[in-house]
PDB file of C-alpha atoms and ligand atoms in Angstrom:
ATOM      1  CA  UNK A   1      29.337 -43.480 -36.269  1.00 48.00           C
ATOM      2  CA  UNK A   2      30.593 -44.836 -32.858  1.00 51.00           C
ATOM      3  CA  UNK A   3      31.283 -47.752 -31.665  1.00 55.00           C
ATOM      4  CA  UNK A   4      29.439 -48.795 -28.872  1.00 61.00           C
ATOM      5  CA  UNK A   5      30.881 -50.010 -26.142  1.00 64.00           C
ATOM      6  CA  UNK A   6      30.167 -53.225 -24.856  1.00 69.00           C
ATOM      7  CA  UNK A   7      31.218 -54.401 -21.105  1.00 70.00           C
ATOM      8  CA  UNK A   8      33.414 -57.657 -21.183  1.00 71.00           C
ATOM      9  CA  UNK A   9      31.859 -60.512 -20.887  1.00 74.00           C
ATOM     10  CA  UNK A  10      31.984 -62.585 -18.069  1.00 74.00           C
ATOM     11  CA  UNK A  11      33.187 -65.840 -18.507  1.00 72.00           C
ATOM     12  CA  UNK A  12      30.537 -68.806 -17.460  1.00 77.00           C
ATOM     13  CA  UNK A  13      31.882 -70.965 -14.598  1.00 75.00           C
ATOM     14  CA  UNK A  14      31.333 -74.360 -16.425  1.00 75.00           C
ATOM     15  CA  UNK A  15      32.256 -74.942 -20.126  1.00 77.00           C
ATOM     16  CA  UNK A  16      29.856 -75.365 -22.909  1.00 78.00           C
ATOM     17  CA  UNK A  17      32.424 -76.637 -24.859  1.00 81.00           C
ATOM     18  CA  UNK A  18      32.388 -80.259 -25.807  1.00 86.00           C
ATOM     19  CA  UNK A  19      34.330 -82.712 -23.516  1.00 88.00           C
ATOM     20  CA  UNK A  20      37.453 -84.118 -24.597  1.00 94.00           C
ATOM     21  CA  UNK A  21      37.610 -88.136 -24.601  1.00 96.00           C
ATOM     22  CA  UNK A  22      38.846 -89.823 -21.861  1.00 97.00           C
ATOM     23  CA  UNK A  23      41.940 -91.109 -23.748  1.00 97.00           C
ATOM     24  CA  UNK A  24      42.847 -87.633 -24.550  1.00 97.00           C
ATOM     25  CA  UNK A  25      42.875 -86.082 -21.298  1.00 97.00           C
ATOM     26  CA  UNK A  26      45.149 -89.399 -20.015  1.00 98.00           C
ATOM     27  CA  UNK A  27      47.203 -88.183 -23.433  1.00 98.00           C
ATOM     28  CA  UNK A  28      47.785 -85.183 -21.739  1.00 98.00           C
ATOM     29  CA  UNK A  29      49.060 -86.444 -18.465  1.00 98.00           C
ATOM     30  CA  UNK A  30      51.453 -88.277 -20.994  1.00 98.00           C
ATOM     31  CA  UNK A  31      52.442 -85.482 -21.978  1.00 98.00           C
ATOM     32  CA  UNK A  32      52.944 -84.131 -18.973  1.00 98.00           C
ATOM     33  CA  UNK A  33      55.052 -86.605 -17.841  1.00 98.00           C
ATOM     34  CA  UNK A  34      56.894 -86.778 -20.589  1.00 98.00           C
ATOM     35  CA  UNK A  35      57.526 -82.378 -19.814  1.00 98.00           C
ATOM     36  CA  UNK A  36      58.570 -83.266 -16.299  1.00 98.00           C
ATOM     37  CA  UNK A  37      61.728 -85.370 -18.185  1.00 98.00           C
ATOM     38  CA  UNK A  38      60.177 -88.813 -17.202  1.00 98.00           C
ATOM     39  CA  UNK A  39      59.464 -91.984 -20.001  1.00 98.00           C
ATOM     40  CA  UNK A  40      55.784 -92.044 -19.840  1.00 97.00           C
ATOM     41  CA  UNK A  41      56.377 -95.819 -21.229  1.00 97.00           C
ATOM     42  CA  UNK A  42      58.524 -97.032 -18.414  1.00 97.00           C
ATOM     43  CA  UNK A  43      56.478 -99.736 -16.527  1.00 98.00           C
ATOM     44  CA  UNK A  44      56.006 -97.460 -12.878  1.00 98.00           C
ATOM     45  CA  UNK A  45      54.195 -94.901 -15.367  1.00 98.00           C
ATOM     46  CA  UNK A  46      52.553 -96.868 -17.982  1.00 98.00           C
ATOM     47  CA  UNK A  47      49.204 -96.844 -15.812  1.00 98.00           C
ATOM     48  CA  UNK A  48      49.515 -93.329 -14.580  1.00 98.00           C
ATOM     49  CA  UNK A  49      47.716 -91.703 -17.165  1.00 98.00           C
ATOM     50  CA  UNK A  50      44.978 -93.741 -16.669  1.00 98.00           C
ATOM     51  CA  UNK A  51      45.082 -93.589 -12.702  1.00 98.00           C
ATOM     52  CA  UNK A  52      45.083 -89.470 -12.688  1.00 98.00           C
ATOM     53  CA  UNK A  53      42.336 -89.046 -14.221  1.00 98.00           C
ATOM     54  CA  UNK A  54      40.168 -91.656 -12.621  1.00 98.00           C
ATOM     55  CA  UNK A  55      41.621 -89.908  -9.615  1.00 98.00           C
ATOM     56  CA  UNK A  56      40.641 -86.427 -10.928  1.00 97.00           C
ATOM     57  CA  UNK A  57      36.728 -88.322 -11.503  1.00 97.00           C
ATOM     58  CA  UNK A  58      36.524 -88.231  -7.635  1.00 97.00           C
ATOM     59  CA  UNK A  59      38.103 -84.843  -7.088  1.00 97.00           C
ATOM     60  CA  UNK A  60      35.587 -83.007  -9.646  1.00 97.00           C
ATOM     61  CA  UNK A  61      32.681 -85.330  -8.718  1.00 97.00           C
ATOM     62  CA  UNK A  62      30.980 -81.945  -7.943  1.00 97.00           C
ATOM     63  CA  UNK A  63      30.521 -81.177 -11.457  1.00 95.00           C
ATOM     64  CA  UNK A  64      27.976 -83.936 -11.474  1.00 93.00           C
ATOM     65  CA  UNK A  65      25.538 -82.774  -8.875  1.00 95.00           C
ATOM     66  CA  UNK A  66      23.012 -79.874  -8.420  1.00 95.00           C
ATOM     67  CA  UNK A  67      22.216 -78.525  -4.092  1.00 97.00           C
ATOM     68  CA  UNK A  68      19.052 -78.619  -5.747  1.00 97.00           C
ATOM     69  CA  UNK A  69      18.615 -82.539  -5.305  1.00 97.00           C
ATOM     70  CA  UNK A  70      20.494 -82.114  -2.425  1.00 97.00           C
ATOM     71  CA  UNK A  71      18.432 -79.905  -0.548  1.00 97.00           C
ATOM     72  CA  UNK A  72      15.293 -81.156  -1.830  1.00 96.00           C
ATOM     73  CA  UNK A  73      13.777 -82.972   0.857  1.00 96.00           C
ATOM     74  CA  UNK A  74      13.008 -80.369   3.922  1.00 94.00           C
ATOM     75  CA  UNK A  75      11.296 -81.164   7.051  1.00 94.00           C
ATOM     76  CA  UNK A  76       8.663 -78.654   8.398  1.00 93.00           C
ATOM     77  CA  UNK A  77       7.737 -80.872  11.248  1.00 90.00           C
ATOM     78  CA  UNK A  78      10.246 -78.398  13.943  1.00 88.00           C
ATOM     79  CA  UNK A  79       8.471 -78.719  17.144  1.00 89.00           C
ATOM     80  CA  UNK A  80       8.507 -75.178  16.979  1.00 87.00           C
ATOM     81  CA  UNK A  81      12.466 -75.074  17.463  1.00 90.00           C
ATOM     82  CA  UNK A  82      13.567 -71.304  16.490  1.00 86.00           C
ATOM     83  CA  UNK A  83      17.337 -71.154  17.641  1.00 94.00           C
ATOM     84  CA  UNK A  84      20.150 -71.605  14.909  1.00 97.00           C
ATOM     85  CA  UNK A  85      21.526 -75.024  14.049  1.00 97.00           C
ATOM     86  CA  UNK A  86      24.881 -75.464  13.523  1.00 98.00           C
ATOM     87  CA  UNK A  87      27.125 -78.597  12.106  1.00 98.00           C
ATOM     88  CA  UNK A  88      30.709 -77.715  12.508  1.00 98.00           C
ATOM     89  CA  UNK A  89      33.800 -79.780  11.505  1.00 98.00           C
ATOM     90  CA  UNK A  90      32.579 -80.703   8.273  1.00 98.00           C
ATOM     91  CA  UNK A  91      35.932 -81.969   6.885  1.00 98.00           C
ATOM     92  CA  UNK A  92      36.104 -80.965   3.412  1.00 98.00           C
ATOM     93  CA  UNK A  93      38.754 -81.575   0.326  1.00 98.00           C
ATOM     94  CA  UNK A  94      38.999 -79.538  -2.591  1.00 98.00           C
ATOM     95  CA  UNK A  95      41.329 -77.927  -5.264  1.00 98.00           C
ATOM     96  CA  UNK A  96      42.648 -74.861  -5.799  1.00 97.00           C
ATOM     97  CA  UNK A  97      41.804 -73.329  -9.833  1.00 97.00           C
ATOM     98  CA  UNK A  98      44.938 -71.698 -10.248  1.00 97.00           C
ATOM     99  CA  UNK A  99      47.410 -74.711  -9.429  1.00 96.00           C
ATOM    100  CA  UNK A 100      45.323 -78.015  -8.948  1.00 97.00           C
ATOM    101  CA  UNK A 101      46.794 -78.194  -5.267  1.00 97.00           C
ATOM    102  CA  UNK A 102      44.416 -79.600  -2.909  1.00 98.00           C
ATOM    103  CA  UNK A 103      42.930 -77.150  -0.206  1.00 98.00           C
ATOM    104  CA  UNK A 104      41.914 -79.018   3.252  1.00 98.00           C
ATOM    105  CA  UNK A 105      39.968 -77.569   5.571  1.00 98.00           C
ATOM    106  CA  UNK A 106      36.651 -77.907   7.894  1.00 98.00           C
ATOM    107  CA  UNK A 107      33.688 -75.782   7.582  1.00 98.00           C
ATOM    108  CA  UNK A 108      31.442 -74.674  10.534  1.00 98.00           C
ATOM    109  CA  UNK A 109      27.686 -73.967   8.995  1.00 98.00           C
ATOM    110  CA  UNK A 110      24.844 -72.617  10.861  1.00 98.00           C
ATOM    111  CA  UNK A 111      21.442 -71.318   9.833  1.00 98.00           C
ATOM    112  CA  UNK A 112      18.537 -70.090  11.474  1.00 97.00           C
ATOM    113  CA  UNK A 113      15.635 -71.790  10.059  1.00 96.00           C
ATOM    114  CA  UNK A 114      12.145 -70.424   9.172  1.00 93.00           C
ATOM    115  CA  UNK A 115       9.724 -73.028   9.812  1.00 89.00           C
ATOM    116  CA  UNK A 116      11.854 -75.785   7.021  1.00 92.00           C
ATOM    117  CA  UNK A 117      14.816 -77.737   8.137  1.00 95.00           C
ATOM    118  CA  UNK A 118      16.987 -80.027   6.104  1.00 96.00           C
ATOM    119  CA  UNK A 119      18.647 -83.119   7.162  1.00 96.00           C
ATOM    120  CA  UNK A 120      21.808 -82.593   9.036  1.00 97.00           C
ATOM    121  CA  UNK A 121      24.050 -85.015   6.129  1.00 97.00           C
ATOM    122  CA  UNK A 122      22.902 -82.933   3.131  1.00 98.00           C
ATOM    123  CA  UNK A 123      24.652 -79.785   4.690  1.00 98.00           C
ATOM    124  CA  UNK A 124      27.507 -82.202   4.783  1.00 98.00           C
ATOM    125  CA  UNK A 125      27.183 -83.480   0.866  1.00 98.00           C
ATOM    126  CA  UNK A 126      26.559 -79.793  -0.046  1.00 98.00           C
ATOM    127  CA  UNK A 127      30.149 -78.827   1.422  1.00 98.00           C
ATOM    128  CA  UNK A 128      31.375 -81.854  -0.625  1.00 98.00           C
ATOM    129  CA  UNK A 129      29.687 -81.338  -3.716  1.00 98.00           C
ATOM    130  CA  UNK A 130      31.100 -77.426  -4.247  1.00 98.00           C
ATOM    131  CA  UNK A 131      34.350 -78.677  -2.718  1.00 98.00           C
ATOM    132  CA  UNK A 132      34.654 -81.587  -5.434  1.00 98.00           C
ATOM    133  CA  UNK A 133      35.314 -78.849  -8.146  1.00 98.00           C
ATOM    134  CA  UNK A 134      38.272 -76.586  -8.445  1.00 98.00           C
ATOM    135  CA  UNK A 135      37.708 -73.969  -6.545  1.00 98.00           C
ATOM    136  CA  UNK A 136      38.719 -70.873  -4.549  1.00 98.00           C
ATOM    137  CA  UNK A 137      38.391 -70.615  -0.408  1.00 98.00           C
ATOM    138  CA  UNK A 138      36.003 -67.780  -1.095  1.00 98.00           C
ATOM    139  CA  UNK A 139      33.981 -69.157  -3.995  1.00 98.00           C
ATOM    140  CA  UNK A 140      33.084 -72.090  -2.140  1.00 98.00           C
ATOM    141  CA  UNK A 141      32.302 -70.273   0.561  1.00 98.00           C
ATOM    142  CA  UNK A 142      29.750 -67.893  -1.126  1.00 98.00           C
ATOM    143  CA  UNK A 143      28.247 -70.761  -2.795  1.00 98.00           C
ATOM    144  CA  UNK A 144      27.503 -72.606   0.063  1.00 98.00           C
ATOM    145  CA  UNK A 145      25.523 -69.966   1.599  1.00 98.00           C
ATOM    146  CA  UNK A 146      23.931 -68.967  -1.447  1.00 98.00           C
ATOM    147  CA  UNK A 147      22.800 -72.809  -2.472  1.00 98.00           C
ATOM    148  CA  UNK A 148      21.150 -72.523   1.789  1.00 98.00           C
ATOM    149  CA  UNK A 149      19.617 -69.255   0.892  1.00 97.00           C
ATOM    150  CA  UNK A 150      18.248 -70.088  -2.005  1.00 97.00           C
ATOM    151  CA  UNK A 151      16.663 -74.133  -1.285  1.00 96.00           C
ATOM    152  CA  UNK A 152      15.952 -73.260   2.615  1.00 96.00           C
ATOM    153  CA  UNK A 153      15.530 -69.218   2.584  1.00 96.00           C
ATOM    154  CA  UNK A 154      16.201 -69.434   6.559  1.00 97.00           C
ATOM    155  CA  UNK A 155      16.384 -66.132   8.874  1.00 97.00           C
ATOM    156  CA  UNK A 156      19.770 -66.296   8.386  1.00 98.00           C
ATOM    157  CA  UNK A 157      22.760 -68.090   7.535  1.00 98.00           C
ATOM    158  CA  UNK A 158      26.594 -68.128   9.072  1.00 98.00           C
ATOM    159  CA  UNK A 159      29.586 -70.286   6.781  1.00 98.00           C
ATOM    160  CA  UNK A 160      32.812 -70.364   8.330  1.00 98.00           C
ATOM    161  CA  UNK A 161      35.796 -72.180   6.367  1.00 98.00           C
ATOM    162  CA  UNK A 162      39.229 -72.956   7.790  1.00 98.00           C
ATOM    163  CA  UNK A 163      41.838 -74.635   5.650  1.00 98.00           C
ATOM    164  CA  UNK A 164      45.253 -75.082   4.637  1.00 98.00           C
ATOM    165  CA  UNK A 165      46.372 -75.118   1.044  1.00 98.00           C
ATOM    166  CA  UNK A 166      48.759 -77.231  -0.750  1.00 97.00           C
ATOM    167  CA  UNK A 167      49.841 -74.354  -3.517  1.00 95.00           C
ATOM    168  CA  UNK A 168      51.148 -71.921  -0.016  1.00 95.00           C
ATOM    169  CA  UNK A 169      52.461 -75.038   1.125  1.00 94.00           C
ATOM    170  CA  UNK A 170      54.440 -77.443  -1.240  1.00 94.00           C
ATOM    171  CA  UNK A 171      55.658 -74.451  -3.776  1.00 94.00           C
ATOM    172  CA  UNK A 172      55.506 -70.476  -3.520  1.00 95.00           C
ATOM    173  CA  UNK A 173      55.926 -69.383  -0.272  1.00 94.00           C
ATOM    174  CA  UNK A 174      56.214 -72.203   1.565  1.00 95.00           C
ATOM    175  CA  UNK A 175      54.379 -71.644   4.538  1.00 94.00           C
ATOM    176  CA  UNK A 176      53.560 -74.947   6.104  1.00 94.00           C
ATOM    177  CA  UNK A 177      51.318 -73.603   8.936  1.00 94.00           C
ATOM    178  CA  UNK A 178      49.189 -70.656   7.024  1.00 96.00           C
ATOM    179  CA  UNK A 179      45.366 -71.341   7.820  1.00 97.00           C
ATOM    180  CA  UNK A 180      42.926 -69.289   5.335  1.00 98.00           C
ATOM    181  CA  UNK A 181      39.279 -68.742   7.463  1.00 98.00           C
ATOM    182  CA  UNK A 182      36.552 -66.962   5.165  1.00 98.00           C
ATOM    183  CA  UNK A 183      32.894 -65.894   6.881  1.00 98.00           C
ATOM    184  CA  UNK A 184      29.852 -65.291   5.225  1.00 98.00           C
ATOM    185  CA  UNK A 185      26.590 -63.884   7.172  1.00 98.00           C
ATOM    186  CA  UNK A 186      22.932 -63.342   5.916  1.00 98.00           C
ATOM    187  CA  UNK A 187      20.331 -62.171   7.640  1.00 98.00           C
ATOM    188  CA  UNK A 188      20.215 -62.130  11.126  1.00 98.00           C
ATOM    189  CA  UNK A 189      23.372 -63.208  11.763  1.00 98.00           C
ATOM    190  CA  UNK A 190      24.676 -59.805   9.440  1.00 97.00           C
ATOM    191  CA  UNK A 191      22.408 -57.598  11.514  1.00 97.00           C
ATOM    192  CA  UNK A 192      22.690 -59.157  14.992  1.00 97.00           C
ATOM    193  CA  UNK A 193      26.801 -59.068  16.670  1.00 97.00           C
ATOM    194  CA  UNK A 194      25.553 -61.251  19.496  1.00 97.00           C
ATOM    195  CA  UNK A 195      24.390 -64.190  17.189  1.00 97.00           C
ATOM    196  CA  UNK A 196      27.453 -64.264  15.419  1.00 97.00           C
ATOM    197  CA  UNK A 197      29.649 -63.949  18.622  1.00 98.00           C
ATOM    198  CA  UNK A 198      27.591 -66.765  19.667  1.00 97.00           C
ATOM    199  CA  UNK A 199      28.079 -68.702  16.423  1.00 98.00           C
ATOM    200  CA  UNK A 200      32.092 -67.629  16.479  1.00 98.00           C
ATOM    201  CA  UNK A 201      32.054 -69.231  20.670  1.00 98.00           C
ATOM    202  CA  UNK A 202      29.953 -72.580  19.363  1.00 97.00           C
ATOM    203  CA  UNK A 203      32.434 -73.139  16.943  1.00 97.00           C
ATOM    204  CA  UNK A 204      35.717 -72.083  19.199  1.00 95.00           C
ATOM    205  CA  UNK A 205      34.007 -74.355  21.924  1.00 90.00           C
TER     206      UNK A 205
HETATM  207 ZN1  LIG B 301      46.596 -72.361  -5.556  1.00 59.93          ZN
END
């Protein structure tokens, strides 16, 4: 008889594993601590615990939130405007999944709506709501545009991210001035060099 093969399995991106208690994950930063040669009890310390993971609350916020709520409010009345909208300069902060280091950057996000636009803000709070996990440059880029195509389904859709990480920075390689820039294009802006020449001079401009 032979064994059939089955393909690996792919892990899921968020656990279904239960949660530890707060007081054990500031354990572990006591631990931590204590690994990095410090006294955990000294007084400069005795709050850290307690103040990293509060801190680490607001970084993975993201976990918390769905685009769907974001995006769920669209706007139909357009006036018949058919040209692409684009926000640019949406600061963003995130962390990197292999070593916690923050990632800073701006992303640039246009789409071409069809017929349903979305308040300006929640493209902003959808580029902070993938950013506030721990993430990769290109993950959050491809989920950005996918979360668009999927809640506005526009003609097309062009994400731009610029940003400098802490783990190229601070340790490694130690390259202070590296920039990372990822692009994703749907639609007509994959099909159609002029748009995204256009797109690549709005945001230059
Ligand atoms: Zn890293």
């Amino acid at each position: 008889m032979s064994k059939k093969q089955t393909a690996p399995k792919k892990p899921k991106l968020v656990s279904s594993t239960p949660r530890p208690a707060r007081e054990e994950a500031e354990a572990a930063i006591r631990t931590l601590l204590a690994w990095v040669g410090e006294n955990p009890e000294r007084e400069g310390l005795r709050d850290t615990p307690r103040r990293v993971i509060k801190a680490f609350d607001e970084y993975c916020a993201g976990y918390n939130m769905n685009a769907g709520d974001i995006l769920a409010k669209t706007f139909s009345e357009t006036g018949g405007y058919d040209g692409a909208v684009l926000v640019k300069h949406i600061e963003f902060e995130s962390r990197c999944e292999h070593h916690l280091a923050p990632f800073l950057g701006k992303a640039h996000i246009s789409y071409i709506p069809s017929g349903k636009i979305v308040g300006l803000s929640k493209i902003a709070r959808l580029v902070d709501m993938y950013a506030r996990r721990l993430q990769t440059q290109e993950r959050l880029t491809s989920e950005i545009t996918n979360a668009l195509q999927k809640h506005l389904k526009p003609k097309g859709i062009a994400v731009m991210l610029e940003a400098e990480h802490f783990c190229m920075k601070v340790r490694g390689v130690h390259k202070d001035h590296a920039v990372t820039v990822t692009t994703r294009f749907t639609g007509e802006y994959q099909k159609d060099d002029d748009l995204r020449e256009e797109f690549f001079a709005q945001v230059r401009g």
